[in-house]
GROMACS .gro file of C-alpha atoms in nm:
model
  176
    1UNK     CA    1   0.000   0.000   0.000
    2UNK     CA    2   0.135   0.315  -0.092
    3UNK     CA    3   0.076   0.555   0.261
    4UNK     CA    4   0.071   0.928   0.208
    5UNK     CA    5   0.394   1.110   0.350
    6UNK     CA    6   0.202   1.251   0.702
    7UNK     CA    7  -0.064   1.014   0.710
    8UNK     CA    8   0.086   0.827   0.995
    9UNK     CA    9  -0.009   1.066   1.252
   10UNK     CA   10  -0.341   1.045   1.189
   11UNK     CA   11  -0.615   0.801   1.309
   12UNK     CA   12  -0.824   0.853   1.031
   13UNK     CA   13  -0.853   1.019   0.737
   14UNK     CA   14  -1.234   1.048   0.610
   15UNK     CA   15  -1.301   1.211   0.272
   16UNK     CA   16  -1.414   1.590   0.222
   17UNK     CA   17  -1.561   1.773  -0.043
   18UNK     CA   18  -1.272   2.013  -0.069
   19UNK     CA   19  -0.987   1.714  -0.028
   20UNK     CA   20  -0.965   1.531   0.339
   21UNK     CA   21  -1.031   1.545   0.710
   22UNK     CA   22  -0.748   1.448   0.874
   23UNK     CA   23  -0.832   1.234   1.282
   24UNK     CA   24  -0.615   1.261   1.528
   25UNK     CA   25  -0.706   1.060   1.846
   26UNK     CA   26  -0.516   1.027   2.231
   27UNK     CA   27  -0.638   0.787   2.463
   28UNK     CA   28  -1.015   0.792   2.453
   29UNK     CA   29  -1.063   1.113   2.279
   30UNK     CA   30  -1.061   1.359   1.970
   31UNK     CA   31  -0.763   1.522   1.971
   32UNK     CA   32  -0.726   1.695   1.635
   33UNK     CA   33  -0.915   1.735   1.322
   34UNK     CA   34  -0.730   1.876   1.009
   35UNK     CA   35  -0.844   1.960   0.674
   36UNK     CA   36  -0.610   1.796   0.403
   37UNK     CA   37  -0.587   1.861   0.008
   38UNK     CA   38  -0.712   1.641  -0.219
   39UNK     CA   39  -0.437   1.431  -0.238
   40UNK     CA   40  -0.436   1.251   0.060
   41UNK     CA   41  -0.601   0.904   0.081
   42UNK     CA   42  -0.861   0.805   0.270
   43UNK     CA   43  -0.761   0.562   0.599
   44UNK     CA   44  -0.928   0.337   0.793
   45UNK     CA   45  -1.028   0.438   1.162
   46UNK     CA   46  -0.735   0.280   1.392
   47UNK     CA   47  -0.956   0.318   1.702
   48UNK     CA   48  -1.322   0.373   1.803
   49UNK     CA   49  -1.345   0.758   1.882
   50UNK     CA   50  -1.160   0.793   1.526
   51UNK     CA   51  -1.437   0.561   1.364
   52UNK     CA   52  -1.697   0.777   1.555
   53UNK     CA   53  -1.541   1.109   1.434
   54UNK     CA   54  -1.507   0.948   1.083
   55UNK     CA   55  -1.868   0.888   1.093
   56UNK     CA   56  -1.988   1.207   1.256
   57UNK     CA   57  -1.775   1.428   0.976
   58UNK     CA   58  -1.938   1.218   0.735
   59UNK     CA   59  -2.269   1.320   0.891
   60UNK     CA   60  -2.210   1.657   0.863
   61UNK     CA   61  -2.082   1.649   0.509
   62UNK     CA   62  -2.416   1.517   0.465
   63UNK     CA   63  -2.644   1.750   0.653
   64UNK     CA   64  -2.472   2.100   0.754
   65UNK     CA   65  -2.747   2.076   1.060
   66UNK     CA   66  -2.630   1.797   1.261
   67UNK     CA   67  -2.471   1.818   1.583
   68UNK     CA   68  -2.099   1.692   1.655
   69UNK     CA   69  -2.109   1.470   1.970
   70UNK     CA   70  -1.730   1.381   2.070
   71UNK     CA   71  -1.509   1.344   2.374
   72UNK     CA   72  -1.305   1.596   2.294
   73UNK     CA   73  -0.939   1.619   2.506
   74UNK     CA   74  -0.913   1.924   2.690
   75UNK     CA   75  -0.699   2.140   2.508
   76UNK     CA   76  -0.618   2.535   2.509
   77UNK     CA   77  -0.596   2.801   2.761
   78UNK     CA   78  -0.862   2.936   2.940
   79UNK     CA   79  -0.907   3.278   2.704
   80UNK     CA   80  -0.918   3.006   2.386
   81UNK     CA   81  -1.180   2.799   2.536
   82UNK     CA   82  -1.386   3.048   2.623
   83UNK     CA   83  -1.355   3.229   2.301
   84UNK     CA   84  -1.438   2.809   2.115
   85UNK     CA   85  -1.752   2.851   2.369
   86UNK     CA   86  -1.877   3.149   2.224
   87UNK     CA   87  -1.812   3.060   1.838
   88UNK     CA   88  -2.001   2.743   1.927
   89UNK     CA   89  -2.290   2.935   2.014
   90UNK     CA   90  -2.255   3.080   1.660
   91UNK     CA   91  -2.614   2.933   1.446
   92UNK     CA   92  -2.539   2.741   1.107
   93UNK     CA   93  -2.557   2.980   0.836
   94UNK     CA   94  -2.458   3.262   1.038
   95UNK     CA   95  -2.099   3.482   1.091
   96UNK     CA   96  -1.978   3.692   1.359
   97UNK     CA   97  -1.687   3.892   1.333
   98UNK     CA   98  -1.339   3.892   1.527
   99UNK     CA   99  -1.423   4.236   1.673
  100UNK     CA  100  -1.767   4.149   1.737
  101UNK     CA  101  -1.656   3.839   1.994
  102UNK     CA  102  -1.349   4.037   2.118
  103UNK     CA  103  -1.654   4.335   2.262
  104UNK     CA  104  -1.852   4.071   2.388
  105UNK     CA  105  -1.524   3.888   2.536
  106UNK     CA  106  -1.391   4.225   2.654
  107UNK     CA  107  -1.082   4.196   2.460
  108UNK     CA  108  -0.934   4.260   2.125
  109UNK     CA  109  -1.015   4.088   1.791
  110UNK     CA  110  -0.604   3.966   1.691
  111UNK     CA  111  -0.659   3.784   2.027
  112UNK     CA  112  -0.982   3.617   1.876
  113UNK     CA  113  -0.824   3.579   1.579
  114UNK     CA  114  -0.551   3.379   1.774
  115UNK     CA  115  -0.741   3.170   1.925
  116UNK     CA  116  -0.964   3.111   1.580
  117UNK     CA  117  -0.631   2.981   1.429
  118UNK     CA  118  -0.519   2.765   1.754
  119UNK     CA  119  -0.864   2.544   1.733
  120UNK     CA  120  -0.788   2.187   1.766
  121UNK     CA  121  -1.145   2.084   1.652
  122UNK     CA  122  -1.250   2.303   1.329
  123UNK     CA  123  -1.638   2.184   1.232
  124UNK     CA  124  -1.710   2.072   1.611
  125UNK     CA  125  -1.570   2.420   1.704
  126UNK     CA  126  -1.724   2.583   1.377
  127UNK     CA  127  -1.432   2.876   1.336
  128UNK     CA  128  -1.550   2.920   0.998
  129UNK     CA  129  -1.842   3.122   1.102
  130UNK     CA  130  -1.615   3.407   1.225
  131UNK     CA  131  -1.485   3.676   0.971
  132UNK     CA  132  -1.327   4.022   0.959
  133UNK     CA  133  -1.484   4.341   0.964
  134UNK     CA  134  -1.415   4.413   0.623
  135UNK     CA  135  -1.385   4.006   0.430
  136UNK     CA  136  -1.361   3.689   0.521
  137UNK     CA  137  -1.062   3.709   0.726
  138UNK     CA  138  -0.847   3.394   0.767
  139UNK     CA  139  -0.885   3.048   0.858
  140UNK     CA  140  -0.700   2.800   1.018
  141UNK     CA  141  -0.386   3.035   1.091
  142UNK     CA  142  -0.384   3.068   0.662
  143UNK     CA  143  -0.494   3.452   0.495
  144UNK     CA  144  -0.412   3.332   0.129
  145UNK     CA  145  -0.680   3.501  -0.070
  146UNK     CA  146  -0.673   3.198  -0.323
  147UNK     CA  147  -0.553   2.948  -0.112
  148UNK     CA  148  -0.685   2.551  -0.016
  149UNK     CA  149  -0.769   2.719   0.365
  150UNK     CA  150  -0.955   3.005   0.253
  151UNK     CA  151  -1.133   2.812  -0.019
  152UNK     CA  152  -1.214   2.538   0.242
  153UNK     CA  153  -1.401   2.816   0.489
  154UNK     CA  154  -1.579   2.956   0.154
  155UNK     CA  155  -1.728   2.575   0.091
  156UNK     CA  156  -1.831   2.547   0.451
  157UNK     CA  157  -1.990   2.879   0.491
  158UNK     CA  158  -2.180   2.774   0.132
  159UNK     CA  159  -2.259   2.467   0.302
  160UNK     CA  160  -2.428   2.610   0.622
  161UNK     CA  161  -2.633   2.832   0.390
  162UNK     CA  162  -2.451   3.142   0.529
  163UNK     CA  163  -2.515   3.365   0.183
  164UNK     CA  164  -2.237   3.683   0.052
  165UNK     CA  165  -2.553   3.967   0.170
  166UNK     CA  166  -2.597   3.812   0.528
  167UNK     CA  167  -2.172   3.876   0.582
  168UNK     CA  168  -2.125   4.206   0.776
  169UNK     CA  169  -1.959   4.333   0.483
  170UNK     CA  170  -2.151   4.394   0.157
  171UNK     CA  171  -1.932   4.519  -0.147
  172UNK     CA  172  -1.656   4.233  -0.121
  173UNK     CA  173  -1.794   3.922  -0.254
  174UNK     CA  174  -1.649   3.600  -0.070
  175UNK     CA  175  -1.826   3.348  -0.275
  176UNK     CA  176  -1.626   3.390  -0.615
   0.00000   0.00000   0.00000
């Protein structure tokens, strides 16, 4: 079998619509999620919390409204949990900006921002639903315009029905 170079740190990797979900899993818990290019290979669940992440991605792939049910291992400091919290309060379909969370956080939006792009868990901790004030911002710790992260948030804001007029910004298109 020919194994993708990096695969081997991951539990899992399920299939995506914009290339891969990469599964990372410790003990008896999610650990990481990743989103992978196209060019990595789908692998087999080496454990059951990767099978059950496997199968909830899937899910979601499926139906932008279901819910993400994982153990989760406790990860980031107390400022980036809360800030996870409040994105996870964030409805499908709907954005909030950086400096939107930082007012209601009391704090600045680069430190949102920061936290955004530290987010072990991207779909169960939906940081795609969190822009700038004036585009879409970056995602996953990536700001290239054209580039597989940006596209990736693009496909899953398309996918939770969040639409170009509803984004707090309304002369810069994001869906090109």
């Amino acid at each position: 079998m020919n194994t993708q170079q990096g695969s081997e740190i991951f539990s899992a990797i399920t299939a995506a619509p914009f290339g891969a979900i990469g599964i990372r899993t410790e003990q008896d818990s999610l650990r990481e999620l990743v989103y992978l290019p196209p060019h990595y290979q789908e692998k087999a669940p080496l454990d059951a919390v990767a099978e059950q992440a496997a199968a909830q991605v899937t899910c979601y792939f499926a139906d932008p409204e279901y819910r993400f049910d994982l153990p989760l291992h406790a990860a980031g400091t107390a400022f980036q949990r809360r800030v996870w919290d409040m994105i996870a309060a964030i409805p499908r379909g709907s954005v909030r900006t950086y400096g939107q969370l930082a007012k209601l956080l009391e704090s600045h939006p680069r430190a949102v921002g920061q936290a955004c792009g530290a987010n072990w868990f991207p779909l169960v901790v939906p940081c795609h639903r969190v822009t700038a004030a004036g585009g879409l911002g970056g995602f996953a710790s990536h700001d290239d315009e054209n580039g597989f992260h940006l596209s990736v948030k693009r496909w899953l804001l398309r996918h939770e029905g969040a639409l170009a007029t509803d984004m707090p910004w309304q002369q810069q298109p994001i869906f090109p």
